[in-house]
Coordinates of C-alpha atoms and ligand atoms in Angstrom, one line a residue:
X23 CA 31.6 -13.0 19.6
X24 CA 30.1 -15.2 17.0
X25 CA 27.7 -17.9 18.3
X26 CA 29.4 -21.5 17.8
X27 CA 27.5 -23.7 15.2
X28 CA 25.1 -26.2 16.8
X29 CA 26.6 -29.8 16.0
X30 CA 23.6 -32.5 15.7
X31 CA 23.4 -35.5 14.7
X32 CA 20.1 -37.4 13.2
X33 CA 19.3 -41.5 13.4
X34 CA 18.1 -42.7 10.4
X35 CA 17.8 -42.0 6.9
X36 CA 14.0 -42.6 6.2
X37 CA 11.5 -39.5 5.0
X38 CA 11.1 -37.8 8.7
X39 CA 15.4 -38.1 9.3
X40 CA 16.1 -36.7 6.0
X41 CA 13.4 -34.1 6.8
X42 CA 14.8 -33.2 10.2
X43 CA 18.6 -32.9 8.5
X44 CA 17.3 -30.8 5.4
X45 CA 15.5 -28.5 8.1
X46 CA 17.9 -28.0 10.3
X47 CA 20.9 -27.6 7.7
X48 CA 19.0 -24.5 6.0
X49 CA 18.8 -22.9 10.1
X50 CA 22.8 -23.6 10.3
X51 CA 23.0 -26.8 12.1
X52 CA 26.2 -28.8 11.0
X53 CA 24.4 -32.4 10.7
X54 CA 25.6 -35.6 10.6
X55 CA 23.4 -38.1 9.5
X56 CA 23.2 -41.9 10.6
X57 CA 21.0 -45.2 8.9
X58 CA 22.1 -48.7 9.1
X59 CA 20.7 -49.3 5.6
X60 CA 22.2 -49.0 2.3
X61 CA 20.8 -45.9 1.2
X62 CA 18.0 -43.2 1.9
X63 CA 14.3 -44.0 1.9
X64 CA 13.6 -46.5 4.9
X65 CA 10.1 -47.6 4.3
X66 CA 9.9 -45.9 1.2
X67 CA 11.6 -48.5 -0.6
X68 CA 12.8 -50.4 -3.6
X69 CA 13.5 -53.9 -3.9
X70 CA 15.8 -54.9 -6.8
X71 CA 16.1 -58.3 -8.2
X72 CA 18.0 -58.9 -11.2
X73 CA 15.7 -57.6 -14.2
X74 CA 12.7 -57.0 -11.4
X75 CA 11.8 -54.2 -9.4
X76 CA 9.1 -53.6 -7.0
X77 CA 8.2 -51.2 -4.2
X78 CA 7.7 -53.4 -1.3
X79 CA 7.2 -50.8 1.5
X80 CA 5.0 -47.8 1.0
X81 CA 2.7 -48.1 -2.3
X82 CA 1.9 -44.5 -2.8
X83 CA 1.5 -41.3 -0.8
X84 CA -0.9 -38.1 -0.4
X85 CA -0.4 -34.6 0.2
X86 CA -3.0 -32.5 2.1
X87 CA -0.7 -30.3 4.5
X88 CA 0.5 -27.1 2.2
X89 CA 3.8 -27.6 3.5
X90 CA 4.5 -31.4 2.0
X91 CA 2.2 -30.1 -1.0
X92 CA 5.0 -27.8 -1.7
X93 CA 8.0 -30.4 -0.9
X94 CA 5.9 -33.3 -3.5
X95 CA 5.1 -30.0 -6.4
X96 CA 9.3 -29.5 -5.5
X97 CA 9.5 -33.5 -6.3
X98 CA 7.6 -33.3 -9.5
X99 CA 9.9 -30.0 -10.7
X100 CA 12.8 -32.5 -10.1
X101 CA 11.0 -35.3 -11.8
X102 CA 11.2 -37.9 -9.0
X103 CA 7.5 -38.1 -8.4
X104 CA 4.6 -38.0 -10.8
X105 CA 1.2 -38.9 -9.8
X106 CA -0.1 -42.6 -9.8
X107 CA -3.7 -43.2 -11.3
X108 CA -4.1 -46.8 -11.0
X109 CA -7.7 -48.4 -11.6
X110 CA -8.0 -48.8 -8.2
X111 CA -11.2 -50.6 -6.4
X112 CA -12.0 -53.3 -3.7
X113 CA -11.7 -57.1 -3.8
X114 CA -14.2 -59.5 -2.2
X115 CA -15.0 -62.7 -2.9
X116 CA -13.7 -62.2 -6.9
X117 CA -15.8 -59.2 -7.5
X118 CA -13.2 -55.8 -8.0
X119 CA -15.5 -52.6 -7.5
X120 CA -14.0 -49.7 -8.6
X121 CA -13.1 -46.9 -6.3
X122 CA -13.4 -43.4 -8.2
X123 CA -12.4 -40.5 -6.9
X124 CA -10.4 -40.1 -4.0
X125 CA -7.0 -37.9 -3.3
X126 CA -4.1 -37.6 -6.0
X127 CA -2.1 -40.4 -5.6
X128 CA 2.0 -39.7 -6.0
X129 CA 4.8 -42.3 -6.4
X130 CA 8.8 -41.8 -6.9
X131 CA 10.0 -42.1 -10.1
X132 CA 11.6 -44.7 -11.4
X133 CA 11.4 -46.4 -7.6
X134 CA 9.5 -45.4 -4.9
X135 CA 13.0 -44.4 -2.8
X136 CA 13.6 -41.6 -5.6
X137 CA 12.5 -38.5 -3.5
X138 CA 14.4 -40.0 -0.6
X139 CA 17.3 -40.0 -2.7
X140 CA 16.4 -36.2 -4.1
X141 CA 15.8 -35.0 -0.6
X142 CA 19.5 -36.7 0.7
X143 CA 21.2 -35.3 -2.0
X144 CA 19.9 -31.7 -1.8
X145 CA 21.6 -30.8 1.5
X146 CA 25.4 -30.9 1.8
X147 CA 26.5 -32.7 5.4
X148 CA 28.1 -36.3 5.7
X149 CA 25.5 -39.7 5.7
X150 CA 26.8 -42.5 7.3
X151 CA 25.2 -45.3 5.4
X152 CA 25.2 -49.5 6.6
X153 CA 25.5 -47.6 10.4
X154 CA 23.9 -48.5 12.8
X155 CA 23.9 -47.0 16.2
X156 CA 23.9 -49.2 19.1
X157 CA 24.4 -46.4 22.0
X158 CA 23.7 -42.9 23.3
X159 CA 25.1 -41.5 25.9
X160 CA 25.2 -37.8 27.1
X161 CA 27.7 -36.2 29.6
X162 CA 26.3 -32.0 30.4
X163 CA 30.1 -30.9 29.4
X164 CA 30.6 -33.0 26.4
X165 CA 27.1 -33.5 24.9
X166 CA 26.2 -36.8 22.9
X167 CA 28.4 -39.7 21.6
X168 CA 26.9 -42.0 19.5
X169 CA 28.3 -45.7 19.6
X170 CA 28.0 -47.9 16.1
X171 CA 28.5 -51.1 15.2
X172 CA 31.3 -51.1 14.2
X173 CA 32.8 -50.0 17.3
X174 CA 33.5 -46.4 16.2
X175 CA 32.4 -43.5 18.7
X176 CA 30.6 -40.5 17.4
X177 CA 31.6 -37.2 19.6
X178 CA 30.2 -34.3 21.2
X179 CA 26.9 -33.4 19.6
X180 CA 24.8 -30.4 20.9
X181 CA 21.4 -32.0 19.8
X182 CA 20.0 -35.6 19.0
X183 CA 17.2 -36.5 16.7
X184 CA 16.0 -39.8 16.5
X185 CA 14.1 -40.9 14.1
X186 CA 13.8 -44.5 14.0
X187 CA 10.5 -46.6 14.9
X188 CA 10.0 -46.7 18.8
X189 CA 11.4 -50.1 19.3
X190 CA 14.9 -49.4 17.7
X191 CA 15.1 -46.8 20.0
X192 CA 14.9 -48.4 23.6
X193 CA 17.8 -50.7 22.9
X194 CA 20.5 -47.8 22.3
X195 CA 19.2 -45.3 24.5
X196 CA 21.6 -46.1 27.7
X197 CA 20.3 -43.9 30.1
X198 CA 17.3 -43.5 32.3
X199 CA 14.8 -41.3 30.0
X200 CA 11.6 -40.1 30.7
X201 CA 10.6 -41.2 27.2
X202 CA 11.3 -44.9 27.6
X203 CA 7.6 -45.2 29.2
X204 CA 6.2 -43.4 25.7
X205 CA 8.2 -45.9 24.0
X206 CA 7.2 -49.1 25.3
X207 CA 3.8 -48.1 25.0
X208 CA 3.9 -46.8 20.9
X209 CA 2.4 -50.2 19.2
X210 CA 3.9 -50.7 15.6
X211 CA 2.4 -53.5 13.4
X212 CA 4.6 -55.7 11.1
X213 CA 3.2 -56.3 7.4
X214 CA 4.5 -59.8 5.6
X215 CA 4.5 -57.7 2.0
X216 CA 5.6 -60.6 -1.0
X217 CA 6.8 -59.9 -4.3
X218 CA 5.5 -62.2 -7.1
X219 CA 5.8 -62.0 -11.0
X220 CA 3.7 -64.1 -13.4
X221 CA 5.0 -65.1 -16.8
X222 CA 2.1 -65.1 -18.8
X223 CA 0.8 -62.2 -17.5
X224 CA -2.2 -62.4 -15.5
X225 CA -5.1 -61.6 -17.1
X226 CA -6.8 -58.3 -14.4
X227 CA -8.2 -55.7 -15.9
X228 CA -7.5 -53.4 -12.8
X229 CA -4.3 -52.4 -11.0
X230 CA -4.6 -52.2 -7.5
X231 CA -7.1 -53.6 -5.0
X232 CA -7.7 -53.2 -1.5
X233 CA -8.7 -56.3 -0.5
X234 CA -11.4 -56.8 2.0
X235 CA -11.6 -60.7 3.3
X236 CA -8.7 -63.0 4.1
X237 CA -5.0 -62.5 5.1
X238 CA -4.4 -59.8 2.6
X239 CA -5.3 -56.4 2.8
X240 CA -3.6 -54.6 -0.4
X241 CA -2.8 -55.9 -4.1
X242 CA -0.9 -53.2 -6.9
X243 CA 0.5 -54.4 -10.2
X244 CA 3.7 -52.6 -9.5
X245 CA 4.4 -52.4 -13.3
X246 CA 1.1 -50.0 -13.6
X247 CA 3.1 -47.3 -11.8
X248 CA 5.0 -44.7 -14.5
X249 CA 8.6 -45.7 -15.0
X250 CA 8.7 -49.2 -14.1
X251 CA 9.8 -52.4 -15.9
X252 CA 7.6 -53.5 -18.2
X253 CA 7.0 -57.6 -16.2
X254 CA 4.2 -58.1 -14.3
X255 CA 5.3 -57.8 -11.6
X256 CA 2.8 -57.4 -8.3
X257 CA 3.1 -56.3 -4.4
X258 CA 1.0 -58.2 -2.3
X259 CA 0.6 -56.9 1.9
X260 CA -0.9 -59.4 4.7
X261 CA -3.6 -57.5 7.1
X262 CA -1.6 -56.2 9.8
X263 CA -3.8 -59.5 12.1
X264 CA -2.0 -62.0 9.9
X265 CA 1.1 -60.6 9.8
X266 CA 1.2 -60.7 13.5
X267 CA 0.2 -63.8 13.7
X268 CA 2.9 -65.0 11.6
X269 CA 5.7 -62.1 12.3
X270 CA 8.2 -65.6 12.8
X271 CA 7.3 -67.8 9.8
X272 CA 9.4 -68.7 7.6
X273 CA 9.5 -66.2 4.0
X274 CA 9.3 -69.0 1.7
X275 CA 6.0 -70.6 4.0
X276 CA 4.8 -67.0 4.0
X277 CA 5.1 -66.4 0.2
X278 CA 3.6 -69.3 -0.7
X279 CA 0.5 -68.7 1.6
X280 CA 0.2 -65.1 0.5
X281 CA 0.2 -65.8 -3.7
X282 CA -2.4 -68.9 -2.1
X283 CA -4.7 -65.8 -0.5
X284 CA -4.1 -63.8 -3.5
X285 CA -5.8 -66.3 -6.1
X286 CA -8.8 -66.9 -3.5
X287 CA -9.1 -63.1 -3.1
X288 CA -9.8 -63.3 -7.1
X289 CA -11.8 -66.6 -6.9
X290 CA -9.7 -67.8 -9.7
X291 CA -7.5 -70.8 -9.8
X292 CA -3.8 -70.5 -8.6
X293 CA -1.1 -69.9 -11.5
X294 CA 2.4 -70.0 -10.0
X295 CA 4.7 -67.1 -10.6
X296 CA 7.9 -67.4 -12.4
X297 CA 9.5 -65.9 -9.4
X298 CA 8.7 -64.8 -5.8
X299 CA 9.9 -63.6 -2.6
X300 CA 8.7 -62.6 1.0
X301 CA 9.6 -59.3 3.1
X302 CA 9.0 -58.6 6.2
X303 CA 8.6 -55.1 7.6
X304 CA 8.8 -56.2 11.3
X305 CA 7.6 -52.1 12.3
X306 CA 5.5 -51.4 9.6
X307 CA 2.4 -49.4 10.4
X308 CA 1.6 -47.5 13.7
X309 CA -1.5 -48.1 15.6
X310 CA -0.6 -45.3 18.6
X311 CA 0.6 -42.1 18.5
X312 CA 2.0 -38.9 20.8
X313 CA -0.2 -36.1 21.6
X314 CA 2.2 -33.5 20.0
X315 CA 3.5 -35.3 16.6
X316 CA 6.8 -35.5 17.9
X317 CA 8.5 -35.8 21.2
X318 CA 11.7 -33.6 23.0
X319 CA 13.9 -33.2 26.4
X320 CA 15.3 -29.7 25.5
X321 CA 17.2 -29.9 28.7
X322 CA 19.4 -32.6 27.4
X323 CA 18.6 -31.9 23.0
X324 CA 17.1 -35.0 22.5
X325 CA 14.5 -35.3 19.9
X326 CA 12.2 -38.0 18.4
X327 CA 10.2 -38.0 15.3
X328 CA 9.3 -40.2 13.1
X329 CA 5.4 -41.3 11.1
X330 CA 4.6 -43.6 14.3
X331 CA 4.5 -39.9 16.9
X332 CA 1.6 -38.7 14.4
X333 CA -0.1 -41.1 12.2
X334 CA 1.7 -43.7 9.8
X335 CA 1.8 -42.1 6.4
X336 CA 4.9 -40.7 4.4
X337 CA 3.2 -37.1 5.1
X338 CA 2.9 -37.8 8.7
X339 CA 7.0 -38.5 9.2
X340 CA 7.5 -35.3 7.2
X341 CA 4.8 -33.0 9.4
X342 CA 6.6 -35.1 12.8
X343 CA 10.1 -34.0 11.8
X344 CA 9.2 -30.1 10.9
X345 CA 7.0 -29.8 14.0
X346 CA 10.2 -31.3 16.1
X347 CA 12.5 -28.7 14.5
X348 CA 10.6 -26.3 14.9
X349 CA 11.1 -26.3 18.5
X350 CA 14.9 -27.3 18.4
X351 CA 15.7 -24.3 15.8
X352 CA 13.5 -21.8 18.2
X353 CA 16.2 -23.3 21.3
X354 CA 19.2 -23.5 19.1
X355 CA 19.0 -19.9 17.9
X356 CA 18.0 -18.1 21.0
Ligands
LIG18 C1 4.4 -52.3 3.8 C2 4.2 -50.8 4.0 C3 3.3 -50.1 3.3 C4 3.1 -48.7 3.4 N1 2.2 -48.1 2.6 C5 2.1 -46.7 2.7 C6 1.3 -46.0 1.8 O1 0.8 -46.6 0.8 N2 1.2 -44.6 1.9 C7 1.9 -44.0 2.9 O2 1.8 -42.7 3.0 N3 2.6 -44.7 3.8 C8 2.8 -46.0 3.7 N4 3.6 -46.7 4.6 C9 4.2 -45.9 5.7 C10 5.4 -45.1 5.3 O3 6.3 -46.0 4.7 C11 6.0 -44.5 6.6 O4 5.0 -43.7 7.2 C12 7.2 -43.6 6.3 O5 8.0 -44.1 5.3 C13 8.0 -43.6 7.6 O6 9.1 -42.8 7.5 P1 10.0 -42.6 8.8 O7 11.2 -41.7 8.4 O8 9.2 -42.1 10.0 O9 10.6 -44.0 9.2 P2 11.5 -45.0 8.4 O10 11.2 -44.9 6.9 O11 11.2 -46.4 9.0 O12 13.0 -44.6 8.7 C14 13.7 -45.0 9.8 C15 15.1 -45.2 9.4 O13 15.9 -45.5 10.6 C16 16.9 -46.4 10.2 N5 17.3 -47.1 11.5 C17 16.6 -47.8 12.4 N6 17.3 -48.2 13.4 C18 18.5 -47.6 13.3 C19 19.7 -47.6 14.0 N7 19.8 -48.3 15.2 N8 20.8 -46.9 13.6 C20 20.8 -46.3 12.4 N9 19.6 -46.2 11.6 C21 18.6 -46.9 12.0 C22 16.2 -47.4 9.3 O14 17.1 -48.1 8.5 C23 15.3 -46.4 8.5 O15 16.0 -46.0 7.3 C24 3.8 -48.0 4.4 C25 4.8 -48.7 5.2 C26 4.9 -50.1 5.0 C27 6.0 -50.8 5.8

């Protein structure tokens, strides 16, 4: 008798969710894929505004595992990554120093959500996009239904990955769990990132700084990256302290404080952009995580992964979602 197909499904759309679906696609899982955004990528992100682009989330990433070595050369074969050599230093009190050295330094091509996109489209298996799921439950004879928002009811799934940050978990998990104590303890910190483009240009000689005094910690020309509009355009990030601090201001008071910090940061005097916005990434970077990378109940198949289990970085989702499927594909094809 042939062994019936295991039927998961996987929460969210980010790099560890599209890792999890590509793996377990390839060892004969039929996945179905949830993420209440738009489109792939999560915190690898691109934020469109009419003739501007910038990446907002994540600002690069590094490879040291061979495994994600192998899935970024994969990238650069499909030309969605190239590497990033910005003239990159630290900012104090006006004074850049320039930082040489340091790991290759990769970014999507020609937005940072490009090898989300890659990944999502190299597996077949439906993504439910602008879905967000607001309840699990599991029955032993039926397995998992997954409730959205828009009322619908997802049926009888074998196996559950979710791979969302910590706090967007507790709210649709509707049953006792022994991971809701690992969950309320996982700490995520927001970052206020804010857009801004400056018409003149400004006139730095470098294009990214990580700067070391005030309520910024980070400052990239986003137009130094390969492939992107030619404005200058830059991403500015709050210290994770100040964006905690101000997780509930309003965008326009925090963009206008943040462009403020920026011009102190370079000692100079304040030039106003032609055009500026704020973001918030409420769960941005993790300050915890779990002792294994990842975290399962194999007596029910539930799964989480996700950067925050192992260490914050685009590489770290990717290592969290193979270590997780590792285990399920070892249960699902005994
Ligand atoms: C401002 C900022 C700067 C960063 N800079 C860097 C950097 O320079 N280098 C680096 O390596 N990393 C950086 N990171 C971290 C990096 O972005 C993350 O480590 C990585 O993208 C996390 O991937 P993930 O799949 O674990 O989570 P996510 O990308 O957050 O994916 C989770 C997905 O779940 C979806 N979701 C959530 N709740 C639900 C629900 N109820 N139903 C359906 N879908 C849901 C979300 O829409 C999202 O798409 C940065 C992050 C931020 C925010």
């Amino acid at each position: 008798m042939s062994k019936k197909t295991a039927r998961v499904a996987v929460i969210g759309a980010g790099v560890s969710g599209l890792t999890a679906r590509r793996i377990l696609r390839s060892a004969g899982a039929a996945v179905d894929t949830f993420d209440k955004g738009r489109g792939p990528g999560g915190r690898i992100s691109r934020r469109r505004e009419g003739e501007y682009q910038f990446d907002h989330g994540t600002q690069y990433f590094t490879a040291t595992s061979a495994e994600f070595t192998a899935l970024v050369k994969r990238w650069q074969e499909q030309s969605v990554v190239v590497p990033w050599r910005p003239r990159i230093g630290t900012l104090q009190d006006g004074r850049w120093t320039e930082k040489h050295g340091g790991p290759e330094r990769y970014v999507g091509v020609p937005a940072m959500n490009e090898p989300a996109r890659a990944l999502a489209g190299e597996v077949d298996g439906k993504i439910n996009y602008q879905c967000r799921i607001e309840s699990l439950q599991h029955a032993p004879q039926s397995g998992w239904t997954l409730g959205d928002d828009s009322g619908v009811q997802h049926e009888g799934y074998d196996w559950v990955v979710i791979s969302t940050p910590p706090a967007q978990v507790l709210p649709m998990l509707k049953l006792p769990s022994p991971v809701r104590p690992i969950l309320g303890g996982a700490v995520i910190d927001p970052c206020w990132a804010v857009m801004a483009v400056f018409d003149p240009a400004l006139e730095i000689e470098w294009d990214a700084a990580f700067v070391q005094k005030g309520p910024l910690s980070w400052a990239a020309r986003n137009g130094s990256k390969p492939g992107r509009p030619d404005h200058d355009a830059w991403v500015l990030h709050a210290t994770a302290e100040w964006s905690r601090r101000f997780v509930e201001n309003d965008k326009e008071w925090v963009a206008e404080q943040l462009v403020a910090a920026f011009f102190d940061a370079l000692a100079r005097q304040p030039q106003s952009p032609s055009w500026r916005a704020a973001h918030r990434w409420r769960y941005a970077r993790p300050r915890t995580q779990l002792p294994d990378g990842y975290w399962w109940d194999p007596a029910v198949g539930l799964g989480l992964c996700g950067d925050w289990c192992i260490g914050g970085r685009v590489e770290s989702a990717f290592s969290s979602a193979r270590l997780l499927c590792e285990q399920i594909i070892a249960r699902i094809s005994a």
